Amino acid sequence: MFQNFGEMLLLFVAVGRALPRVWRERRKVAEQLFDIGNASLFMACTLSLFIGGVLALQTGPVLVERGLGSALGGLVALGLCKELAPVMMAVLIAGRIGSAMAAELGSMRVYQEIDALRTLNINPVHYLVLPRVVAISLALPCLVVFANLVGWMGGAIVSLLNDRIAVSWSGYFGNIRETVDFSDVANGLVKSFVFAVVIGVVSCHQGLTTLGGPRGVGRSVTKAVVNSLVLILLLDYVLTRMLLPFDKGWRF
Amino acid sequence: MASPVPPPTSPTATGIPVAVRGLRKSFGDQAVLKGVDLDIRAGEVFVLMGPSGSGKSVFLRHLIGLEAPDSGEILLGGELATSEGLGERYRLAMVFQSGGLLNSLTVAENVGLYLSEHQLKPTAEIARIVAEKLAAVRLEPSVAAKYPTELSGGMRKRVAIARALVTDPQLVLFDEPTSELDPLVALAIGREIVGLNHRTGATIVVVTHDRDLAFGIADRIAFLDGGEIAAIGTPAEMRASRHPLLQLFLAADFKPE
């Protein structure tokens, strides 16, 4: 496990050093961005709608009983933009896109396509990994923005229609305007960017180190998703703690 | 049995010589190459034969830098194969057993990949070169827009050869070029290999257990047994060799009991 972690770190450094080549690889980045968005946007919005709705459903009645129904909008919005949207979207992308990356690169490794690139003096990190990591790093924060908006909408619908909550549209969104500011949204976007880099590097690493034929590809896909999820959840705590000083009104 | 290295076949040979000294490689406890010494002259068609599992493909991967030896040296054109930037000073190419084509790219994109990725030529010039190389391996222009998964095994091998040709290579390695091909297609591939050598003077190293191919195209043949060179010589010398496993290997024919 530690050898794997070291190798992933080396791949991360190699990708960092290759960043000046991004403009040259822009066509591949654009293709990857389209594939990621095409595969994920609808599901991301659907999930977010229900996550926002569930959050309102669970917290709304409790707040209303205590006369705090007017705070529901802000609570749902903060919960989504600072925590649930970045984490849930990262989980979705790890399962859907990370697995596809690991499978694609793993198949290329098994069928000697990676070796063929090396014999053509083409660096696999520049050709395969860099476009994928850059694309996913751009795509996940964009998906989180959509998730936030759709999730807030889901919370508003449930708040309005549920008899035990019955918070008006204007009350809900008015509270969001009072409670949420740019630093809260940026908090979630920073997390999502870090999660995206982790998913890209971990998945590409697993693909590039695939051994053992088609069965090996299956193992790589599983390890890519599991390792990505574990790192996302670990980093979530670390990042939350690191970003606390940037919250308005935060005190040690 | 060592054979004296004959002079180059062509005064305009552009191939590079290959020298291997004491090459050893193990994977875990399994010793695959146990001290291989070889000299391959510039412009020659050199065939490495041997039974399955004798280390032929592993040896080939060392020549192009896909594997690093545990000990020993490989010299390409007099320079160590692990030298920094060797790929920029010498033009090397390899045709893999499965072709090694990128399935996400069309035939034309595969063949032109070296030129497009290194931005060596404008797009129109790359298209012209790709068409020329596909014609050189006798593939129809209509193949250019297809994907590798739409091609037969023989066609994929030809596309892989065309991709190798684009680099105007000085050393070309073939790993089991006729595996999974019918005899007629195998014959055509063998002729392509010889044609490549005659046209360009490139040094060709072929790994195969196809006896007909080996004796049909080789200037010299080496027999690898258990990770060591057991015999080496011209095709005639190899047929006359008294090495017991080589004799069995050459004489093996399926006869129903």
CSV table of C-alpha atoms in Angstrom, one decimal, chain A residues 21 24-25 27-28 104 108 111-122 127-128, chain B residues 61 64 66 87-88 92 94 96-98 100-103 105 113-114 117-119 163:
chain,number,residue,atom,x,y,z
A,21,ARG,CA,2.2,21.3,-22.0
A,24,ARG,CA,-0.5,21.8,-26.6
A,25,GLU,CA,-2.8,19.0,-25.4
A,27,ARG,CA,-7.8,19.2,-27.9
A,28,LYS,CA,-7.4,16.0,-25.8
A,104,GLU,CA,-9.2,2.4,-20.4
A,108,MET,CA,-4.1,-0.1,-23.1
A,111,TYR,CA,-2.8,-4.8,-25.1
A,112,GLN,CA,0.7,-3.1,-25.3
A,113,GLU,CA,-0.6,0.3,-26.4
A,114,ILE,CA,1.3,2.0,-23.6
A,115,ASP,CA,4.5,0.2,-24.7
A,116,ALA,CA,3.8,1.3,-28.3
A,117,LEU,CA,3.7,4.9,-27.2
A,118,ARG,CA,7.0,4.5,-25.4
A,119,THR,CA,8.6,3.1,-28.6
A,120,LEU,CA,7.4,6.2,-30.4
A,121,ASN,CA,9.1,8.3,-27.8
A,122,ILE,CA,5.7,9.6,-26.6
A,127,TYR,CA,-0.3,11.9,-23.8
A,128,LEU,CA,-2.7,10.0,-21.5
B,61,ARG,CA,11.9,-5.5,-24.9
B,64,ILE,CA,14.1,-0.9,-27.2
B,66,LEU,CA,11.0,-1.3,-22.3
B,87,GLY,CA,15.3,7.9,-28.8
B,88,GLU,CA,16.2,11.3,-30.2
B,92,LEU,CA,13.9,2.9,-33.3
B,94,MET,CA,8.9,-2.0,-32.8
B,96,PHE,CA,4.3,-5.8,-31.3
B,97,GLN,CA,2.8,-9.3,-31.4
B,98,SER,CA,-0.7,-7.8,-31.1
B,100,GLY,CA,0.1,-2.3,-30.5
B,101,LEU,CA,-2.2,0.0,-32.3
B,102,LEU,CA,-4.2,2.5,-30.3
B,103,ASN,CA,-7.8,1.5,-30.6
B,105,LEU,CA,-7.4,6.3,-33.1
B,113,LEU,CA,1.0,9.5,-34.5
B,114,TYR,CA,4.8,9.9,-34.2
B,117,GLU,CA,2.7,14.2,-31.4
B,118,HIS,CA,6.2,15.5,-32.0
B,119,GLN,CA,4.9,18.2,-34.3
B,163,ARG,CA,3.6,3.2,-38.4
